[in-house]
Amino acid sequence: MIQKILEEKFQMKIFTLTNKILSFLLIIIFWFILSKIYPPVVVPSVSQVWESIKVILLDTTLVKEILTTIIRLFIGFSFGLVFSIVFSLIITHSKFLGDIFYPIIEFLQVVPPISWLILAILWLGLNGKPAILIVSISIFCIMTISLVNSINNIDKKLLEVADVFHLTKFKKWKYIIVPSLYPAFETALIVCLGTGVKLVVMAEVLTIDSGIGGQITNARINIETEMVIAWSVIIVGIYFILGGIVKCLKKCQLIRKFWYQSLLAKDIMKN
């Protein structure tokens, strides 16, 4: 029985991998056809883009530009994540504060990133700070709304059981609310990661000549279409690498999560 389940999981992984390879091949074929129809300045060949990618990755100066973008992303992501957790706790802890601040956060979420970017340029100047600011604001709004909605949708029966066993507010948060937030946090984290990568590069394109965005601007000025596409491929690669790291971290914490969500429940019953 166990062997059959393992075989089914293995076959499912092979099927998923095959589909991803087919998707990649379709993109390459479509790209190849377009490169034969349009001139290189419009759609460069696959080989031209591949050579550009190798040039970028083998040039230490350009690799530093990639690291610059990743650092800006990390700083903005960290600020947004920390403030979202703090505000989520504040909003859900007090209905009065929630009624005041939650509409403001929804308003911030609706404001277009380009508007924030223009304001950030006026406030902070043409440097790397506007990129960090708009990433922070976007991550803050997405994560806060996700966590607050998740807290508000926690099964009321669990909280009623906690009241029956006279659990303190701290234990409610530790044993019920925080574990219940994990699925929402996990989903929002992936969404925030993709959003952050796109926004930090967009901000660099419009505000500064360093980082990946700055290099894309230079390639545009020099009409180097293959370099623009090469940098875009690298951006996608950064997203998948960071996403892979997140997935690896999640897998490494499976045992800890099982202990936290299941074994600690015994401690509740004892108390």
Tab-separated table of C-alpha atoms in Angstrom:
chain	number	residue	atom	x	y	z
A	1	MET	CA	0.000	0.000	0.000
A	2	ILE	CA	2.753	2.435	0.992
A	3	GLN	CA	4.788	1.472	-2.065
A	4	LYS	CA	1.794	2.140	-4.300
A	5	ILE	CA	1.311	5.587	-2.786
A	6	LEU	CA	5.016	6.379	-3.288
A	7	GLU	CA	4.819	5.230	-6.910
A	8	GLU	CA	1.771	7.424	-7.523
A	9	LYS	CA	3.554	10.434	-6.016
A	10	PHE	CA	6.622	9.735	-8.156
A	11	GLN	CA	4.506	9.456	-11.299
A	12	MET	CA	2.751	12.716	-10.417
A	13	LYS	CA	6.114	14.478	-10.029
A	14	ILE	CA	7.274	13.113	-13.405
A	15	PHE	CA	4.007	14.263	-14.996
A	16	THR	CA	4.365	17.756	-13.509
A	17	LEU	CA	8.003	18.009	-14.584
A	18	THR	CA	7.117	16.871	-18.115
A	19	ASN	CA	4.432	19.537	-18.383
A	20	LYS	CA	6.886	22.229	-17.239
A	21	ILE	CA	9.431	21.108	-19.823
A	22	LEU	CA	6.757	21.196	-22.537
A	23	SER	CA	5.751	24.705	-21.484
A	24	PHE	CA	9.375	25.837	-21.700
A	25	LEU	CA	9.793	24.231	-25.137
A	26	LEU	CA	6.633	25.926	-26.417
A	27	ILE	CA	8.011	29.312	-25.339
A	28	ILE	CA	11.330	28.591	-27.111
A	29	ILE	CA	9.568	27.435	-30.302
A	30	PHE	CA	7.286	30.475	-30.345
A	31	TRP	CA	10.280	32.731	-29.717
A	32	PHE	CA	12.255	31.011	-32.530
A	33	ILE	CA	9.394	31.553	-34.998
A	34	LEU	CA	9.074	35.245	-34.092
A	35	SER	CA	12.838	35.742	-34.442
A	36	LYS	CA	12.605	34.474	-38.027
A	37	ILE	CA	9.739	36.842	-38.841
A	38	TYR	CA	11.022	40.048	-37.218
A	39	PRO	CA	14.484	41.678	-37.356
A	40	PRO	CA	16.910	41.149	-34.418
A	41	VAL	CA	16.336	44.667	-33.118
A	42	VAL	CA	12.694	43.693	-32.493
A	43	VAL	CA	12.968	40.005	-31.592
A	44	PRO	CA	16.561	38.781	-31.180
A	45	SER	CA	17.331	35.105	-31.618
A	46	VAL	CA	17.513	32.673	-28.716
A	47	SER	CA	21.276	32.308	-29.230
A	48	GLN	CA	21.806	36.088	-29.034
A	49	VAL	CA	19.930	36.294	-25.742
A	50	TRP	CA	21.792	33.282	-24.378
A	51	GLU	CA	25.133	34.903	-25.220
A	52	SER	CA	23.971	38.112	-23.501
A	53	ILE	CA	23.037	36.143	-20.382
A	54	LYS	CA	26.506	34.561	-20.313
A	55	VAL	CA	28.121	37.992	-20.706
A	56	ILE	CA	26.113	39.299	-17.741
A	57	LEU	CA	26.858	36.357	-15.459
A	58	LEU	CA	30.573	36.346	-16.293
A	59	ASP	CA	31.019	40.084	-15.709
A	60	THR	CA	31.678	40.797	-12.020
A	61	THR	CA	30.493	44.393	-12.416
A	62	LEU	CA	27.116	43.260	-13.761
A	63	VAL	CA	26.834	40.548	-11.090
A	64	LYS	CA	27.238	43.312	-8.502
A	65	GLU	CA	24.282	45.100	-10.113
A	66	ILE	CA	22.204	41.949	-9.600
A	67	LEU	CA	23.250	41.813	-5.946
A	68	THR	CA	22.354	45.499	-5.563
A	69	THR	CA	18.802	44.799	-6.723
A	70	ILE	CA	18.514	41.747	-4.435
A	71	ILE	CA	19.701	43.818	-1.448
A	72	ARG	CA	17.112	46.524	-2.163
A	73	LEU	CA	14.449	43.840	-2.496
A	74	PHE	CA	15.491	42.236	0.800
A	75	ILE	CA	15.468	45.555	2.683
A	76	GLY	CA	12.058	46.584	1.343
A	77	PHE	CA	10.653	43.094	1.877
A	78	SER	CA	11.903	42.992	5.477
A	79	PHE	CA	10.452	46.392	6.373
A	80	GLY	CA	7.094	45.529	4.828
A	81	LEU	CA	6.948	42.118	6.503
A	82	VAL	CA	7.825	43.365	9.991
A	83	PHE	CA	5.383	46.272	9.904
A	84	SER	CA	2.609	44.065	8.485
A	85	ILE	CA	2.933	41.595	11.377
A	86	VAL	CA	2.947	44.410	13.951
A	87	PHE	CA	-0.072	46.164	12.449
A	88	SER	CA	-1.945	42.864	12.051
A	89	LEU	CA	-1.571	42.242	15.777
A	90	ILE	CA	-2.653	45.794	16.619
A	91	ILE	CA	-5.673	45.765	14.299
A	92	THR	CA	-6.974	42.389	15.438
A	93	HIS	CA	-6.285	43.037	19.134
A	94	SER	CA	-8.429	46.174	19.280
A	95	LYS	CA	-11.665	46.568	17.335
A	96	PHE	CA	-11.452	50.346	17.784
A	97	LEU	CA	-7.976	50.522	16.236
A	98	GLY	CA	-9.004	48.035	13.570
A	99	ASP	CA	-11.927	50.200	12.483
A	100	ILE	CA	-9.537	53.152	12.170
A	101	PHE	CA	-6.468	51.617	10.522
A	102	TYR	CA	-7.850	48.814	8.321
A	103	PRO	CA	-9.631	51.190	5.868
A	104	ILE	CA	-6.392	53.173	5.605
A	105	ILE	CA	-4.479	50.014	4.681
A	106	GLU	CA	-7.126	49.129	2.074
A	107	PHE	CA	-6.754	52.655	0.663
A	108	LEU	CA	-2.966	52.242	0.461
A	109	GLN	CA	-3.436	48.918	-1.307
A	110	VAL	CA	-5.534	50.525	-4.072
A	111	VAL	CA	-3.080	53.360	-4.809
A	112	PRO	CA	-1.113	52.395	-7.994
A	113	PRO	CA	2.587	51.606	-7.463
A	114	ILE	CA	3.541	54.221	-10.062
A	115	SER	CA	1.871	56.898	-7.906
A	116	TRP	CA	3.880	55.782	-4.891
A	117	LEU	CA	7.011	55.810	-7.026
A	118	ILE	CA	6.467	59.401	-8.181
A	119	LEU	CA	5.840	60.490	-4.593
A	120	ALA	CA	8.924	58.589	-3.439
A	121	ILE	CA	11.028	60.399	-6.058
A	122	LEU	CA	9.723	63.748	-4.798
A	123	TRP	CA	10.346	62.784	-1.173
A	124	LEU	CA	13.604	60.820	-1.436
A	125	GLY	CA	15.188	61.834	-4.732
A	126	LEU	CA	16.576	59.803	-7.643
A	127	ASN	CA	18.379	57.026	-5.788
A	128	GLY	CA	17.719	53.499	-4.546
A	129	LYS	CA	15.420	54.579	-1.711
A	130	PRO	CA	12.215	54.925	-3.826
A	131	ALA	CA	12.599	51.282	-4.898
A	132	ILE	CA	12.841	50.175	-1.268
A	133	LEU	CA	9.852	52.328	-0.294
A	134	ILE	CA	7.389	51.041	-2.889
A	135	VAL	CA	8.388	47.431	-2.201
A	136	SER	CA	7.838	47.999	1.526
A	137	ILE	CA	4.409	49.590	1.017
A	138	SER	CA	3.204	46.862	-1.363
A	139	ILE	CA	4.427	44.014	0.850
A	140	PHE	CA	2.958	45.708	3.916
A	141	CYS	CA	-0.510	46.051	2.367
A	142	ILE	CA	-0.684	42.555	0.859
A	143	MET	CA	0.581	40.767	3.966
A	144	THR	CA	-1.452	42.827	6.449
A	145	ILE	CA	-4.749	42.322	4.603
A	146	SER	CA	-4.030	38.600	4.254
A	147	LEU	CA	-3.149	38.106	7.938
A	148	VAL	CA	-6.048	40.209	9.251
A	149	ASN	CA	-8.571	38.341	7.114
A	150	SER	CA	-7.080	35.038	8.230
A	151	ILE	CA	-7.348	35.993	11.917
A	152	ASN	CA	-10.941	37.142	11.472
A	153	ASN	CA	-11.834	33.841	9.764
A	154	ILE	CA	-10.418	31.536	12.434
A	155	ASP	CA	-12.916	28.864	13.470
A	156	LYS	CA	-14.878	30.331	16.383
A	157	LYS	CA	-15.325	26.860	17.867
A	158	LEU	CA	-11.585	26.647	18.527
A	159	LEU	CA	-11.734	29.889	20.474
A	160	GLU	CA	-14.771	28.634	22.386
A	161	VAL	CA	-12.872	25.494	23.360
A	162	ALA	CA	-9.997	27.705	24.512
A	163	ASP	CA	-12.428	29.628	26.720
A	164	VAL	CA	-13.724	26.369	28.186
A	165	PHE	CA	-10.189	25.428	29.245
A	166	HIS	CA	-9.614	29.007	30.507
A	167	LEU	CA	-6.642	29.691	28.273
A	168	THR	CA	-5.041	33.093	28.585
A	169	LYS	CA	-4.891	35.454	25.590
A	170	PHE	CA	-1.216	34.628	25.196
A	171	LYS	CA	-1.914	30.894	24.966
A	172	LYS	CA	-4.759	31.497	22.515
A	173	TRP	CA	-2.344	33.313	20.252
A	174	LYS	CA	0.428	30.766	20.735
A	175	TYR	CA	-1.585	27.576	20.305
A	176	ILE	CA	-4.532	28.574	18.108
A	177	ILE	CA	-4.175	31.862	16.251
A	178	VAL	CA	-0.501	31.758	15.217
A	179	PRO	CA	-0.627	28.159	13.852
A	180	SER	CA	-3.867	29.019	12.020
A	181	LEU	CA	-2.126	31.934	10.304
A	182	TYR	CA	0.516	29.777	8.652
A	183	PRO	CA	-1.405	28.881	5.426
A	184	ALA	CA	-2.350	32.526	4.799
A	185	PHE	CA	1.196	33.676	5.567
A	186	GLU	CA	2.664	31.058	3.240
A	187	THR	CA	0.434	32.059	0.324
A	188	ALA	CA	0.923	35.787	0.886
A	189	LEU	CA	4.698	35.296	1.117
A	190	ILE	CA	4.883	33.825	-2.405
A	191	VAL	CA	2.637	36.584	-3.784
A	192	CYS	CA	4.727	39.249	-2.056
A	193	LEU	CA	7.918	37.760	-3.421
A	194	GLY	CA	6.733	37.991	-7.031
A	195	THR	CA	5.319	41.482	-6.497
A	196	GLY	CA	8.497	42.689	-4.810
A	197	VAL	CA	10.780	41.464	-7.613
A	198	LYS	CA	8.714	43.257	-10.270
A	199	LEU	CA	8.364	46.490	-8.313
A	200	VAL	CA	12.011	46.867	-7.316
A	201	VAL	CA	13.135	46.519	-10.941
A	202	MET	CA	10.410	48.890	-12.192
A	203	ALA	CA	11.469	51.484	-9.643
A	204	GLU	CA	15.129	51.147	-10.637
A	205	VAL	CA	14.267	51.633	-14.303
A	206	LEU	CA	12.560	54.938	-13.532
A	207	THR	CA	14.779	56.334	-10.786
A	208	ILE	CA	18.407	55.226	-10.939
A	209	ASP	CA	21.130	53.869	-13.203
A	210	SER	CA	22.237	51.050	-10.882
A	211	GLY	CA	20.789	47.614	-10.242
A	212	ILE	CA	19.025	45.464	-12.816
A	213	GLY	CA	16.583	48.258	-13.634
A	214	GLY	CA	19.447	50.640	-14.361
A	215	GLN	CA	21.043	48.114	-16.716
A	216	ILE	CA	17.732	47.644	-18.537
A	217	THR	CA	17.558	51.408	-19.007
A	218	ASN	CA	21.105	51.432	-20.436
A	219	ALA	CA	20.202	48.599	-22.805
A	220	ARG	CA	17.102	50.503	-23.939
A	221	ILE	CA	19.121	53.649	-24.622
A	222	ASN	CA	21.658	51.630	-26.647
A	223	ILE	CA	18.827	49.735	-28.437
A	224	GLU	CA	20.155	46.385	-27.220
A	225	THR	CA	16.983	44.323	-27.305
A	226	GLU	CA	18.838	41.094	-26.549
A	227	MET	CA	20.209	42.617	-23.327
A	228	VAL	CA	16.753	43.784	-22.242
A	229	ILE	CA	15.412	40.254	-22.704
A	230	ALA	CA	18.487	38.741	-21.055
A	231	TRP	CA	18.003	40.906	-17.960
A	232	SER	CA	14.311	39.966	-17.947
A	233	VAL	CA	15.226	36.268	-17.989
A	234	ILE	CA	17.601	36.861	-15.081
A	235	ILE	CA	14.793	38.585	-13.144
A	236	VAL	CA	12.590	35.531	-13.659
A	237	GLY	CA	15.482	33.323	-12.573
A	238	ILE	CA	15.925	35.368	-9.382
A	239	TYR	CA	12.230	34.903	-8.571
A	240	PHE	CA	12.404	31.133	-9.031
A	241	ILE	CA	15.634	30.860	-7.033
A	242	LEU	CA	14.187	32.856	-4.129
A	243	GLY	CA	10.940	30.887	-4.378
A	244	GLY	CA	12.939	27.647	-4.303
A	245	ILE	CA	14.757	28.805	-1.178
A	246	VAL	CA	11.414	29.552	0.487
A	247	LYS	CA	10.131	26.082	-0.438
A	248	CYS	CA	13.289	24.437	0.938
A	249	LEU	CA	12.905	26.327	4.210
A	250	LYS	CA	9.296	25.159	4.437
A	251	LYS	CA	10.315	21.536	3.913
A	252	CYS	CA	13.030	21.768	6.550
A	253	GLN	CA	10.451	22.954	9.110
A	254	LEU	CA	7.860	20.209	8.575
A	255	ILE	CA	8.836	18.348	11.737
A	256	ARG	CA	8.907	21.521	13.803
A	257	LYS	CA	5.487	22.551	12.500
A	258	PHE	CA	4.075	19.116	13.320
A	259	TRP	CA	5.402	19.398	16.860
A	260	TYR	CA	4.135	22.954	17.201
A	261	GLN	CA	0.626	22.281	15.911
A	262	SER	CA	0.067	18.764	17.256
A	263	LEU	CA	2.290	17.846	20.188
A	264	LEU	CA	1.837	21.174	21.952
A	265	ALA	CA	-1.896	20.521	21.986
A	266	LYS	CA	-1.174	17.949	24.688
A	267	ASP	CA	0.331	20.693	26.783
A	268	ILE	CA	-2.920	22.639	26.464
A	269	MET	CA	-4.919	19.677	27.718
A	270	LYS	CA	-2.603	19.324	30.701
A	271	ASN	CA	-3.072	22.953	31.612
